[in-house]
Each structure stands twice: as structure tokens, then as C-alpha cells.
CSV table of C-alpha atoms in Angstrom, one decimal:
chain,number,residue,atom,x,y,z
L,331,MET,CA,76.4,-22.5,7.2
L,332,LEU,CA,73.1,-23.5,8.9
L,333,LEU,CA,72.9,-23.5,12.6
L,334,PRO,CA,72.1,-26.7,14.6
L,335,ARG,CA,68.4,-27.0,14.8
L,336,LYS,CA,68.2,-27.6,18.5
L,337,LEU,CA,69.9,-24.4,19.7
L,338,PRO,CA,68.1,-22.6,22.6
L,339,LEU,CA,65.5,-20.1,21.4
L,340,ALA,CA,67.3,-17.1,22.8
L,341,LEU,CA,70.5,-18.0,21.1
L,342,LEU,CA,68.8,-18.6,17.8
L,343,VAL,CA,67.2,-15.2,17.9
L,344,VAL,CA,70.6,-13.6,18.6
L,345,CYS,CA,72.1,-15.5,15.7
L,346,VAL,CA,69.3,-14.5,13.3
L,347,GLY,CA,69.6,-10.9,14.6
L,348,ALA,CA,73.3,-10.9,13.8
L,349,ALA,CA,72.6,-12.1,10.3
L,350,LEU,CA,70.1,-9.3,9.7
L,351,VAL,CA,72.5,-6.7,11.0
L,352,ALA,CA,75.0,-7.9,8.5
L,353,GLY,CA,72.4,-7.6,5.8
L,354,GLY,CA,71.5,-4.0,6.7
L,355,LEU,CA,68.1,-4.3,8.4
L,356,PRO,CA,66.7,-0.8,8.8
L,357,GLY,CA,67.1,0.3,12.3
L,358,ALA,CA,69.6,-2.4,13.0
L,359,ALA,CA,71.3,0.0,15.5
L,360,ALA,CA,68.4,-0.9,17.8
L,361,LEU,CA,69.9,-4.4,18.2
L,362,GLN,CA,72.3,-2.9,20.8
L,363,GLY,CA,69.2,-2.5,23.0
L,364,THR,CA,67.4,0.5,24.4
L,365,PRO,CA,66.1,1.2,27.9
L,366,GLN,CA,62.5,0.6,28.8
L,367,PRO,CA,60.5,3.9,29.1
L,368,THR,CA,59.3,5.1,32.4
L,369,TYR,CA,55.9,6.8,32.4
L,370,GLY,CA,56.1,10.3,33.8
L,371,PRO,CA,53.7,13.3,34.4
L,372,ILE,CA,51.9,14.7,31.3
L,373,PRO,CA,49.1,17.2,30.8
L,374,LEU,CA,45.7,15.7,30.2
L,375,ASP,CA,44.6,17.5,27.0
L,376,GLY,CA,41.7,15.4,26.1
L,377,THR,CA,39.1,13.0,27.5
L,378,PRO,CA,39.3,9.5,25.9
L,379,GLU,CA,35.8,8.4,24.8
L,380,SER,CA,34.2,6.0,27.1
L,381,PRO,CA,34.0,2.7,25.3
L,382,THR,CA,31.2,0.3,25.0
L,383,ALA,CA,31.4,-3.1,23.4
L,384,THR,CA,30.4,-6.8,23.6
L,385,ALA,CA,32.8,-9.5,24.7
L,386,LEU,CA,34.8,-11.5,22.2
L,387,PRO,CA,33.2,-15.0,22.1
L,388,ALA,CA,35.4,-17.9,23.2
L,389,PRO,CA,36.3,-20.5,20.6
L,390,SER,CA,33.5,-23.0,20.4
L,391,SER,CA,33.9,-26.4,21.9
L,392,ASP,CA,33.6,-27.8,18.4
L,393,ALA,CA,36.6,-25.9,17.1
L,394,PRO,CA,40.2,-26.3,17.9
L,395,ALA,CA,39.8,-23.6,20.3
L,396,ALA,CA,45.1,7.9,12.0
L,397,THR,CA,48.6,7.2,11.3
L,398,ALA,CA,50.8,8.5,14.0
L,399,ALA,CA,53.9,10.6,13.4
L,400,PRO,CA,57.3,8.9,13.9
L,401,ALA,CA,58.5,9.2,17.4
L,402,THR,CA,61.9,9.1,19.0
L,403,GLU,CA,61.0,9.5,22.6
L,404,ALA,CA,59.3,7.2,25.0
L,405,PRO,CA,55.6,7.9,25.7
L,406,THR,CA,54.8,9.3,29.1
L,407,ILE,CA,52.0,8.6,31.5
L,408,GLY,CA,51.9,10.1,35.0
L,409,PRO,CA,50.2,10.3,38.3
L,410,THR,CA,47.7,13.0,39.1
L,411,PRO,CA,46.4,14.0,42.5
L,412,ILE,CA,42.8,13.6,41.4
L,413,LEU,CA,41.7,10.8,39.1
L,414,PRO,CA,40.4,12.5,35.8
L,415,ASP,CA,36.7,12.0,34.9
L,416,TRP,CA,37.7,9.8,31.9
L,417,ALA,CA,39.7,7.4,34.1
L,418,ASP,CA,38.2,4.5,36.0
L,419,ALA,CA,41.4,2.9,37.3
L,420,GLN,CA,44.6,4.0,38.9
L,421,VAL,CA,48.0,2.3,39.4
L,422,LEU,CA,48.6,1.3,43.0
L,423,GLY,CA,51.5,2.4,45.2
L,424,PRO,CA,54.2,2.3,46.3
L,425,ASN,CA,56.0,0.6,43.4
L,426,GLY,CA,53.6,1.0,40.5
L,427,GLY,CA,53.7,-1.6,37.7
L,428,GLU,CA,54.2,-2.4,34.1
L,429,LEU,CA,52.1,-1.8,31.0
L,430,ARG,CA,52.4,-4.9,28.9
L,431,THR,CA,51.5,-5.9,25.3
L,432,GLY,CA,49.4,-8.8,26.3
L,433,ALA,CA,47.5,-10.4,29.2
L,434,GLY,CA,50.3,-12.2,30.8
L,435,SER,CA,53.8,-11.6,32.3
L,436,GLU,CA,55.3,-13.4,29.3
L,437,PHE,CA,54.5,-10.4,27.1
L,438,HIS,CA,57.1,-7.6,27.1
L,439,SER,CA,56.7,-4.4,29.0
L,440,LEU,CA,55.8,-1.1,27.2
L,441,GLY,CA,57.2,0.8,30.3
L,442,ALA,CA,56.9,1.3,34.0
L,443,MET,CA,53.9,3.1,35.4
L,444,PRO,CA,54.4,5.0,38.7
L,445,PRO,CA,51.9,5.0,41.4
L,446,GLY,CA,48.8,7.1,40.7
L,447,THR,CA,48.9,6.7,36.9
L,448,PRO,CA,45.3,7.1,35.6
L,449,LEU,CA,43.9,4.6,33.2
L,450,ARG,CA,40.7,3.9,31.3
L,451,LEU,CA,39.5,0.2,31.4
L,452,VAL,CA,38.4,-1.1,28.0
L,453,ALA,CA,38.4,-4.9,28.4
L,454,ARG,CA,39.4,-7.8,30.6
L,455,ASP,CA,40.4,-11.4,30.4
L,456,ARG,CA,37.9,-14.1,31.4
L,457,ASP,CA,39.2,-14.5,34.9
L,458,MET,CA,39.6,-10.7,35.5
L,459,ALA,CA,43.3,-11.2,36.3
L,460,TRP,CA,44.3,-8.8,33.6
L,461,PHE,CA,42.7,-5.6,32.2
L,462,GLN,CA,43.2,-3.9,28.9
L,463,VAL,CA,43.6,-0.1,29.4
L,464,ILE,CA,44.0,3.1,27.4
L,465,SER,CA,46.4,5.6,28.9
L,466,ALA,CA,46.2,9.4,28.9
L,467,ASP,CA,48.3,9.5,25.7
L,468,ALA,CA,46.1,6.9,24.0
L,469,ARG,CA,48.5,3.9,24.4
L,470,VAL,CA,46.8,0.5,24.5
L,471,GLY,CA,48.1,-2.2,26.8
L,472,TRP,CA,47.4,-4.7,29.6
L,473,VAL,CA,47.9,-4.4,33.3
L,474,ALA,CA,47.7,-7.1,36.0
L,475,ALA,CA,44.7,-6.7,38.3
L,476,GLY,CA,46.9,-6.7,41.4
L,477,ILE,CA,48.6,-3.4,40.4
L,478,VAL,CA,45.5,-1.2,39.9
L,479,THR,CA,42.7,0.1,42.0
L,480,LEU,CA,39.3,0.4,40.3
L,481,ARG,CA,36.6,3.0,40.4
L,482,ARG,CA,34.3,1.0,38.2
L,483,GLU,CA,31.8,-1.0,40.3
L,484,ASP,CA,30.5,-3.7,38.0
L,485,LEU,CA,33.4,-5.4,36.2
L,486,THR,CA,31.2,-8.1,34.7
L,487,THR,CA,29.9,-5.5,32.1
L,488,LEU,CA,33.5,-4.9,30.9
L,489,PRO,CA,33.9,-6.8,27.6
L,490,ILE,CA,36.2,-9.8,27.4
L,491,GLY,CA,39.0,-8.8,25.0
L,492,TRP,CA,41.4,-11.7,25.6
L,493,ILE,CA,40.8,-15.3,24.7
L,494,ASP,CA,43.2,-18.2,25.3
L,495,PRO,CA,42.9,-20.8,22.6
L,496,ALA,CA,41.6,-24.2,23.3
L,497,ALA,CA,44.2,-26.8,24.2
L,498,GLU,CA,43.3,-29.1,21.3
L,499,ALA,CA,42.3,-28.5,17.7
L,500,ALA,CA,39.4,-30.5,16.3
L,501,ASN,CA,38.6,-29.2,12.9
L,502,PRO,CA,41.0,-26.9,11.0
L,503,ALA,CA,39.4,-23.7,9.9
L,504,THR,CA,39.2,-22.9,6.2
L,505,ALA,CA,39.3,-19.3,4.9
L,506,THR,CA,39.0,-19.7,1.2
L,507,PRO,CA,38.1,-22.5,-1.3
L,508,VAL,CA,41.0,-24.0,-3.3
L,509,GLU,CA,39.0,-24.0,-6.5
L,510,VAL,CA,39.6,-20.8,-8.4
L,511,ALA,CA,38.8,-21.7,-12.0
L,512,ALA,CA,35.4,-19.9,-11.8
L,513,PRO,CA,34.2,-16.9,-9.8
L,514,VAL,CA,33.6,-18.0,-6.2
L,515,GLN,CA,30.8,-16.8,-4.0
L,516,PRO,CA,31.9,-14.6,-1.1
L,517,ALA,CA,31.2,-17.3,1.5
L,518,GLY,CA,34.6,-19.0,2.0
L,519,LEU,CA,34.8,-18.4,5.7
L,520,SER,CA,33.0,-20.7,8.1
L,521,PRO,CA,30.1,-19.3,10.2
L,522,ALA,CA,32.2,-19.7,13.4
L,523,THR,CA,35.2,-17.8,11.8
L,524,ILE,CA,32.9,-15.1,10.6
L,525,GLU,CA,31.4,-14.7,14.1
L,526,ARG,CA,34.8,-14.6,15.7
L,527,ALA,CA,36.2,-12.1,13.2
L,528,ALA,CA,33.2,-9.8,13.7
L,529,ALA,CA,33.8,-9.8,17.5
L,530,ILE,CA,37.5,-9.1,17.1
L,531,TYR,CA,36.7,-6.3,14.6
L,532,GLN,CA,34.2,-4.7,16.9
L,533,HIS,CA,36.7,-4.8,19.8
L,534,GLY,CA,39.2,-3.0,17.5
L,535,GLN,CA,36.6,-0.3,16.7
L,536,LEU,CA,36.4,0.2,20.5
L,537,LEU,CA,40.2,0.8,20.5
L,538,GLY,CA,40.0,3.2,17.5
L,539,ASN,CA,41.3,0.9,14.8
L,540,ALA,CA,40.9,2.1,11.2
L,541,THR,CA,38.4,0.0,9.2
L,542,ASN,CA,40.2,0.2,5.8
L,543,THR,CA,43.8,-0.1,7.1
L,544,LEU,CA,45.9,-3.3,6.9
L,545,MET,CA,49.0,-4.8,8.4
L,546,LEU,CA,51.1,-6.9,6.1
L,547,ILE,CA,53.4,-9.4,7.9
L,548,GLY,CA,55.9,-11.2,5.7
L,549,ASP,CA,59.4,-11.8,4.6
L,550,SER,CA,61.2,-11.5,1.2
L,551,VAL,CA,58.3,-13.4,-0.5
L,552,ASN,CA,56.2,-10.3,0.1
L,553,GLU,CA,58.9,-7.9,-1.0
L,554,GLU,CA,60.1,-9.7,-4.1
L,555,GLY,CA,56.5,-10.3,-5.4
L,556,HIS,CA,55.3,-6.7,-4.6
L,557,PHE,CA,52.4,-8.3,-2.7
L,558,LEU,CA,49.2,-6.4,-3.2
L,559,ARG,CA,51.0,-3.3,-4.5
L,560,SER,CA,49.6,-3.6,-8.0
L,561,PHE,CA,46.2,-2.9,-6.7
L,562,GLY,CA,47.4,0.5,-5.4
L,563,ASP,CA,49.1,1.2,-8.7
L,564,GLY,CA,45.9,0.3,-10.8
L,565,ASN,CA,48.0,-2.4,-12.5
L,566,TYR,CA,45.3,-5.1,-12.4
L,567,ASP,CA,42.5,-6.9,-14.3
L,568,LEU,CA,39.8,-8.5,-12.2
L,569,GLY,CA,38.3,-10.5,-15.0
L,570,THR,CA,35.2,-12.3,-13.6
L,571,TYR,CA,36.0,-11.1,-10.1
L,572,GLY,CA,34.6,-7.6,-10.5
L,573,TYR,CA,32.9,-7.9,-7.2
L,574,PHE,CA,36.3,-7.3,-5.5
L,575,GLN,CA,36.3,-3.7,-6.7
L,576,PRO,CA,34.6,-2.1,-3.7
L,577,THR,CA,37.0,-3.8,-1.4
L,578,ILE,CA,40.0,-2.6,-3.5
L,579,ASP,CA,38.6,0.9,-3.6
L,580,ALA,CA,38.1,1.0,0.2
L,581,TYR,CA,41.7,-0.1,1.0
L,582,ASN,CA,43.1,2.2,-1.7
L,583,GLY,CA,41.2,5.1,-0.2
L,584,ALA,CA,43.2,4.5,3.0
L,585,GLY,CA,46.5,3.9,1.1
L,586,ALA,CA,46.7,0.3,2.4
L,587,PHE,CA,48.0,-1.3,-0.8
L,588,GLY,CA,50.7,1.3,-1.4
L,589,ALA,CA,51.9,1.6,2.2
L,590,THR,CA,55.3,0.6,3.6
L,591,TYR,CA,55.1,-1.9,6.5
L,592,LEU,CA,57.6,-2.3,9.3
L,593,THR,CA,56.3,-5.9,9.6
L,594,GLU,CA,57.5,-6.8,6.1
L,595,HIS,CA,61.2,-7.5,5.8
L,596,THR,CA,63.6,-10.1,4.3
L,597,GLY,CA,64.5,-12.8,6.8
L,598,PHE,CA,61.6,-12.1,9.3
L,599,THR,CA,60.5,-14.7,11.7
L,600,TYR,CA,57.7,-14.7,14.3
L,601,ALA,CA,60.3,-14.3,17.1
L,602,MET,CA,61.7,-11.2,15.4
L,603,LEU,CA,58.2,-9.6,15.3
L,604,LEU,CA,58.0,-9.8,19.1
L,605,ASP,CA,61.6,-8.7,19.9
L,606,PRO,CA,62.0,-4.9,20.5
L,607,SER,CA,65.6,-5.3,19.4
L,608,PHE,CA,64.4,-5.4,15.8
L,609,ALA,CA,62.2,-2.3,15.9
L,610,ASP,CA,63.3,0.8,14.0
L,611,PRO,CA,64.3,3.4,16.7
L,612,GLU,CA,63.4,6.3,14.3
L,613,GLN,CA,59.7,5.2,14.4
L,614,CYS,CA,59.3,3.1,17.4
L,615,PHE,CA,59.3,3.8,21.1
L,616,PRO,CA,61.9,2.1,23.3
L,617,GLY,CA,60.6,-1.2,24.4
L,618,GLU,CA,58.2,-1.6,21.5
L,619,SER,CA,58.4,-4.7,19.3
L,620,VAL,CA,58.0,-4.4,15.5
L,621,LEU,CA,54.5,-5.7,15.9
L,622,ASP,CA,53.4,-3.3,18.6
L,623,CYS,CA,55.1,-0.4,16.9
L,624,GLU,CA,53.3,-1.1,13.6
L,625,TYR,CA,50.0,-1.4,15.3
L,626,ARG,CA,50.4,1.9,17.1
L,627,ILE,CA,51.3,3.7,13.9
L,628,LYS,CA,48.6,2.2,11.6
L,629,LYS,CA,45.8,0.9,14.0
L,630,PRO,CA,44.8,-1.7,11.4
L,631,SER,CA,41.7,-3.9,11.4
L,632,VAL,CA,43.2,-6.9,9.5
L,633,ALA,CA,46.7,-8.5,9.4
L,634,ILE,CA,47.7,-10.7,6.5
L,635,ILE,CA,50.5,-13.1,7.6
L,636,TYR,CA,52.9,-15.1,5.4
L,637,LEU,CA,55.8,-16.4,7.6
L,638,GLY,CA,57.5,-19.7,8.1
L,639,LEU,CA,60.2,-20.2,5.6
L,640,ASN,CA,62.9,-18.6,7.8
L,641,ASP,CA,61.4,-20.1,11.0
L,642,MET,CA,62.1,-23.6,9.6
L,643,ARG,CA,65.8,-22.7,9.5
L,644,PHE,CA,66.1,-21.8,13.1
L,645,PHE,CA,63.2,-23.1,15.2
L,646,GLN,CA,61.6,-26.4,16.0
L,647,PRO,CA,57.9,-26.6,15.3
L,648,GLU,CA,57.1,-26.3,19.0
L,649,GLN,CA,59.0,-23.0,19.2
L,650,TYR,CA,57.5,-21.8,16.0
L,651,GLN,CA,54.0,-22.4,17.3
L,652,GLN,CA,54.8,-20.7,20.6
L,653,SER,CA,55.9,-17.5,18.9
L,654,MET,CA,53.0,-17.7,16.4
L,655,ASP,CA,50.5,-18.0,19.2
L,656,LEU,CA,52.0,-15.0,21.0
L,657,VAL,CA,51.7,-12.9,17.8
L,658,LEU,CA,48.1,-14.1,17.2
L,659,GLN,CA,47.1,-13.3,20.8
L,660,THR,CA,48.6,-9.9,20.6
L,661,LEU,CA,46.8,-9.0,17.4
L,662,ILE,CA,43.5,-10.3,18.6
L,663,GLY,CA,44.0,-8.3,21.9
L,664,TYR,CA,44.5,-5.2,19.7
L,665,GLY,CA,41.3,-6.0,17.9
L,666,VAL,CA,43.1,-6.9,14.6
L,667,VAL,CA,41.8,-9.9,12.7
L,668,PRO,CA,44.8,-12.2,11.8
L,669,VAL,CA,44.6,-14.0,8.5
L,670,LEU,CA,47.2,-16.8,8.4
L,671,THR,CA,48.4,-18.0,5.0
L,672,THR,CA,50.2,-21.3,4.6
L,673,PHE,CA,53.4,-21.1,2.5
L,674,THR,CA,54.2,-23.2,-0.5
L,675,VAL,CA,57.5,-24.9,-1.3
L,676,ALA,CA,58.6,-27.1,-4.2
L,677,ASN,CA,60.0,-30.5,-3.5
L,678,GLU,CA,63.5,-29.3,-4.4
L,679,TYR,CA,63.5,-26.7,-1.7
L,680,GLU,CA,66.2,-27.4,0.9
L,681,TYR,CA,63.6,-27.4,3.8
L,682,ALA,CA,60.8,-29.1,1.9
L,683,GLY,CA,61.2,-32.2,4.2
L,684,PRO,CA,60.1,-30.6,7.5
L,685,ALA,CA,57.6,-28.2,5.8
L,686,PRO,CA,54.6,-30.4,6.5
L,687,ASP,CA,55.2,-30.1,10.3
L,688,TYR,CA,55.2,-26.3,10.2
L,689,LEU,CA,52.2,-26.2,7.9
L,690,ALA,CA,50.4,-28.4,10.4
L,691,VAL,CA,51.3,-25.9,13.2
L,692,MET,CA,49.7,-23.1,11.2
L,693,ARG,CA,46.5,-25.0,10.6
L,694,ASP,CA,46.3,-26.0,14.2
L,695,SER,CA,46.8,-22.4,15.5
L,696,ALA,CA,44.2,-21.1,13.0
L,697,ALA,CA,41.7,-23.7,14.1
L,698,ARG,CA,42.3,-23.1,17.9
L,699,PHE,CA,41.9,-19.3,17.6
L,700,GLN,CA,39.1,-19.7,15.0
L,701,ILE,CA,40.7,-17.2,12.7
L,702,PRO,CA,40.8,-17.1,8.8
L,703,LEU,CA,43.3,-19.5,7.2
L,704,ILE,CA,44.2,-19.2,3.5
L,705,ASP,CA,45.6,-22.7,2.7
L,706,PHE,CA,47.8,-21.5,-0.1
L,707,PHE,CA,50.0,-24.6,0.1
L,708,GLU,CA,47.0,-26.7,-1.0
L,709,ALA,CA,45.8,-24.2,-3.6
L,710,ALA,CA,49.3,-24.0,-5.2
L,711,GLU,CA,49.5,-27.7,-5.8
L,712,THR,CA,48.3,-27.4,-9.4
L,713,LEU,CA,50.7,-24.5,-10.3
L,714,PRO,CA,53.9,-25.1,-12.2
L,715,HIS,CA,56.6,-25.9,-9.6
L,716,ARG,CA,54.0,-25.3,-6.9
L,717,GLY,CA,54.0,-21.6,-7.8
L,718,THR,CA,57.7,-21.0,-6.9
L,719,GLY,CA,60.8,-20.0,-8.9
L,720,ILE,CA,64.1,-21.6,-9.2
L,721,ASP,CA,64.8,-21.7,-5.4
L,722,GLY,CA,61.6,-23.5,-4.7
L,723,ALA,CA,60.4,-21.0,-2.1
L,724,HIS,CA,60.0,-17.5,-3.6
L,725,LEU,CA,56.8,-17.1,-5.7
L,726,THR,CA,56.7,-16.5,-9.4
L,727,PHE,CA,55.1,-13.4,-10.8
L,728,PRO,CA,54.3,-11.9,-14.2
L,729,ASP,CA,56.1,-9.1,-16.0
L,730,ASN,CA,55.6,-5.7,-14.5
L,731,TYR,CA,53.9,-7.3,-11.5
L,732,ARG,CA,50.6,-7.0,-13.3
L,733,VAL,CA,47.8,-8.8,-11.5
L,734,ALA,CA,45.4,-10.4,-14.0
L,735,PHE,CA,42.7,-12.8,-12.7
L,736,THR,CA,42.0,-13.8,-16.3
L,737,GLY,CA,44.1,-16.9,-16.2
L,738,ASP,CA,47.4,-15.9,-14.6
L,739,GLN,CA,46.2,-17.3,-11.3
L,740,HIS,CA,46.8,-20.7,-12.9
L,741,LEU,CA,50.4,-19.8,-13.8
L,742,TYR,CA,51.9,-17.6,-11.1
L,743,GLY,CA,52.2,-18.1,-7.4
L,744,THR,CA,51.9,-14.4,-6.6
L,745,THR,CA,48.8,-14.0,-8.7
L,746,LEU,CA,47.0,-17.0,-7.1
L,747,ARG,CA,48.0,-15.8,-3.6
L,748,GLU,CA,46.6,-12.4,-4.3
L,749,LEU,CA,43.3,-13.8,-5.6
L,750,LEU,CA,42.9,-15.9,-2.5
L,751,THR,CA,43.8,-13.0,-0.3
L,752,MET,CA,41.3,-10.7,-2.0
L,753,GLN,CA,38.6,-13.3,-1.6
L,754,THR,CA,39.2,-13.4,2.1
L,755,LEU,CA,39.3,-9.6,2.5
L,756,HIS,CA,36.1,-9.3,0.5
L,757,ASP,CA,34.5,-12.0,2.7
L,758,LEU,CA,35.6,-10.4,5.9
L,759,ARG,CA,34.3,-7.0,4.9
L,760,VAL,CA,30.9,-8.2,3.7
L,761,ASN,CA,30.1,-11.0,6.1
L,762,ALA,CA,32.1,-10.2,9.3
L,763,PHE,CA,32.4,-6.4,9.2
L,764,GLY,CA,29.0,-5.6,7.6
L,765,LEU,CA,30.6,-3.1,5.1
């Protein structure tokens, strides 16, 4: 039985969580809740490299504005009597403060920092109300300006690593062309999107992100179609798209196409990505969301996102956009380039009616943040049953999951989506990352 669509957000998340527990979500024991970590004294074994970078550009006025080992204990950061050479900030007393996942009190806490905790400043928001910091144990987070004392004299040279999107969207951003009948030139991203992606990527390099590592964010559509895994298995034929091969080789070299992702799971919504209750306690620290945990483990440079089918069941478009924007802001703050992908549904799908409202939300958010958008919904219009199977939502795929860009992109939803995704990854690497 479906829930009433106007239940409060908190209750809806609880309901969704209960459904996932029943379905056996890995780490479902974490739904009972875990205490927030408190940062305590630790030895300072190394000196974090002093970062230098340029600021992320604000959205233009023309636009709608090493793998870590699994951990079971909370990280620790502690006060020292003398501020280490690598640190240029320290938590104030007497009460200390919180390390948060984003530049705002609405982002959840990664733990309490006692007075005296040393920190390295790496970025700021535009108003210098929040600072991005790296801790002694290499954790990345945000602290309010009011809880730290600074040793750095000129804060204006600190790069801006947090951009709030423009209030209104003017022109939706386009990541890839819909036409795929012939080889496309690697220029699908707009100049503004290329510039923004380059700045986000450079900020990620400052934080130590891995150039050839991905984060895949999705639900059962990803899992059932073995999204991108055939490239890791060598089970593909590029046809006339041979220029994708260096991109495939680079990500295969890092194991990106064969990796397991905490951010891919049946039933996922944007709200679940942000909720620490859904994180796997065997791999994630107490207080970490699924999104924050996966970032810490993989330190990716690009996140490919395909979510919305489950959000339509439980959330109004306004709630959907609120959670989506928080995810996008968090990724951008981590120096990860988000790539939004619109979902496709057939007319027979039970939620096909409200789908246009949610698709409009995705296009709006992509335009305001000036990030890549793969408009898969539009591209799938010419496919049989809009590229979906009997349920009108999950994508069709060929036997043995073989990816063949020799005509299958006109038959199967998964193949077309993988072609558009590979076009975007290639464009990002060549034109935004300079690789």
C-alpha cells in the first residue's frame, strides 16, 4: 500500500527505512541509530600538505545559478598544547564545536571537536561564515567561523569552495546531445558547465581526490542493468565510438567500473543518501551518511546520479529538490563533479503522471548549479517502450549485459544510457580536466 503523498518528510524517511530493513538493506542494523563521535587526542604522525587552489566560480548571471580500509570506530581529533606547523586554525574554548558535512547548520555533524583541536584551512564560503578544513587524521569537513581562531592573516587568498545556487534558473544546462545515430564530437557540455566542472575538479585535487575514481549513485535501475560493469569485464564493442577507449582504460585502471558502491542500492532516495541511519556500520563511522562515507572511502572526482523513481513515491517535488540540492552541494564541496541523469518512464508506469514535475526539478537544479545534465528522458523517447521493460521503469538490456554501440543504443535503455554517460565522462576528462 502506498503512503499518503503529503506525510511529513521525517515520517516518510522513517517509513522508507522500515521498508528497506524488511528488504534486507546491508547494514540495516544501523537504522537503530549510533552515537555521534567525539574527537579526542591523537598523535600527529604526518604533516598535511599545504594546499593552494583557485576559487570555484559562482554560477554566471546568465545561468540558473586511496581507498581507505573499512572502519568500525569513530575518527579522533584532539587538542594539542601547541598548534602544529601544518595547522592554521584551532577550535575555540570552552565548548568546542561541530565538524559538519557542509557549510551550514542544516548539514549533519561528523562529530564534536573539543577546544584546542588543530585544523588546516582549505577553503571558505563567499561570506567567510564557514571554513572547509582538513583534520589531523585527514577528515574533510566544514566549521562555522565563530568556533575557530585563525593563524592565517589573509583570508581573502583562501579559495572559495562553497557556492549557493542562484535562486532562479534561466537556461537548463545540457550535458550531451540527444542525437546518437552517428559519432558525436566530444563537445556536448556547454562552455559554462566545462568551466564550472574544471573548478570543482581542481578543488577536489586540493582535497586529494582520485582523478580516475567514480561514485555511482542509483537505485535498482543501476543494479539490474549492471550499469557500466561490462566495461570493466571487457564485454563491449565501441563501434564508431573508439575515441572512448582512453577514458575506459583510465577508469578501468582504477577499478572504477568493477567497484561496489555504497551509494547504489534498491529503493534509494536522495533523503536516504543524507541519513546516517542508512550507512553500513561495518564500513562507515558513526554519524556518517552513506554519501559522506562513500566519499571518504573512494575520494572520487565524478559522481554519476540516477535517482527519482522512488522519490516520487514518498516526496513532493519541493522535498525532492531540497534533498537533491543538499546532495549536490555536498558533492561540490567535496570537489566531486555531479552528473545528473534524468530518468525515463513509460506511459504505463504507475507514477508516469507526476514524472514531468520531478524531471523539471532535476533540470532546474542542474542549471542553477551549472553541472552536467544527461537528459536521458528526452534521448529515450525514440526507444521501444521508452527504453523500459514490462514495469515501465527499469531499463531494458541485451543478453549477457553486452554493451555494443553498433546499433543496440537504438534498442535498449541501458545501452543508450551507457553511451550518453560515456560521452559525458569523455567530455569532462578532455575538456574540463585536461586529461
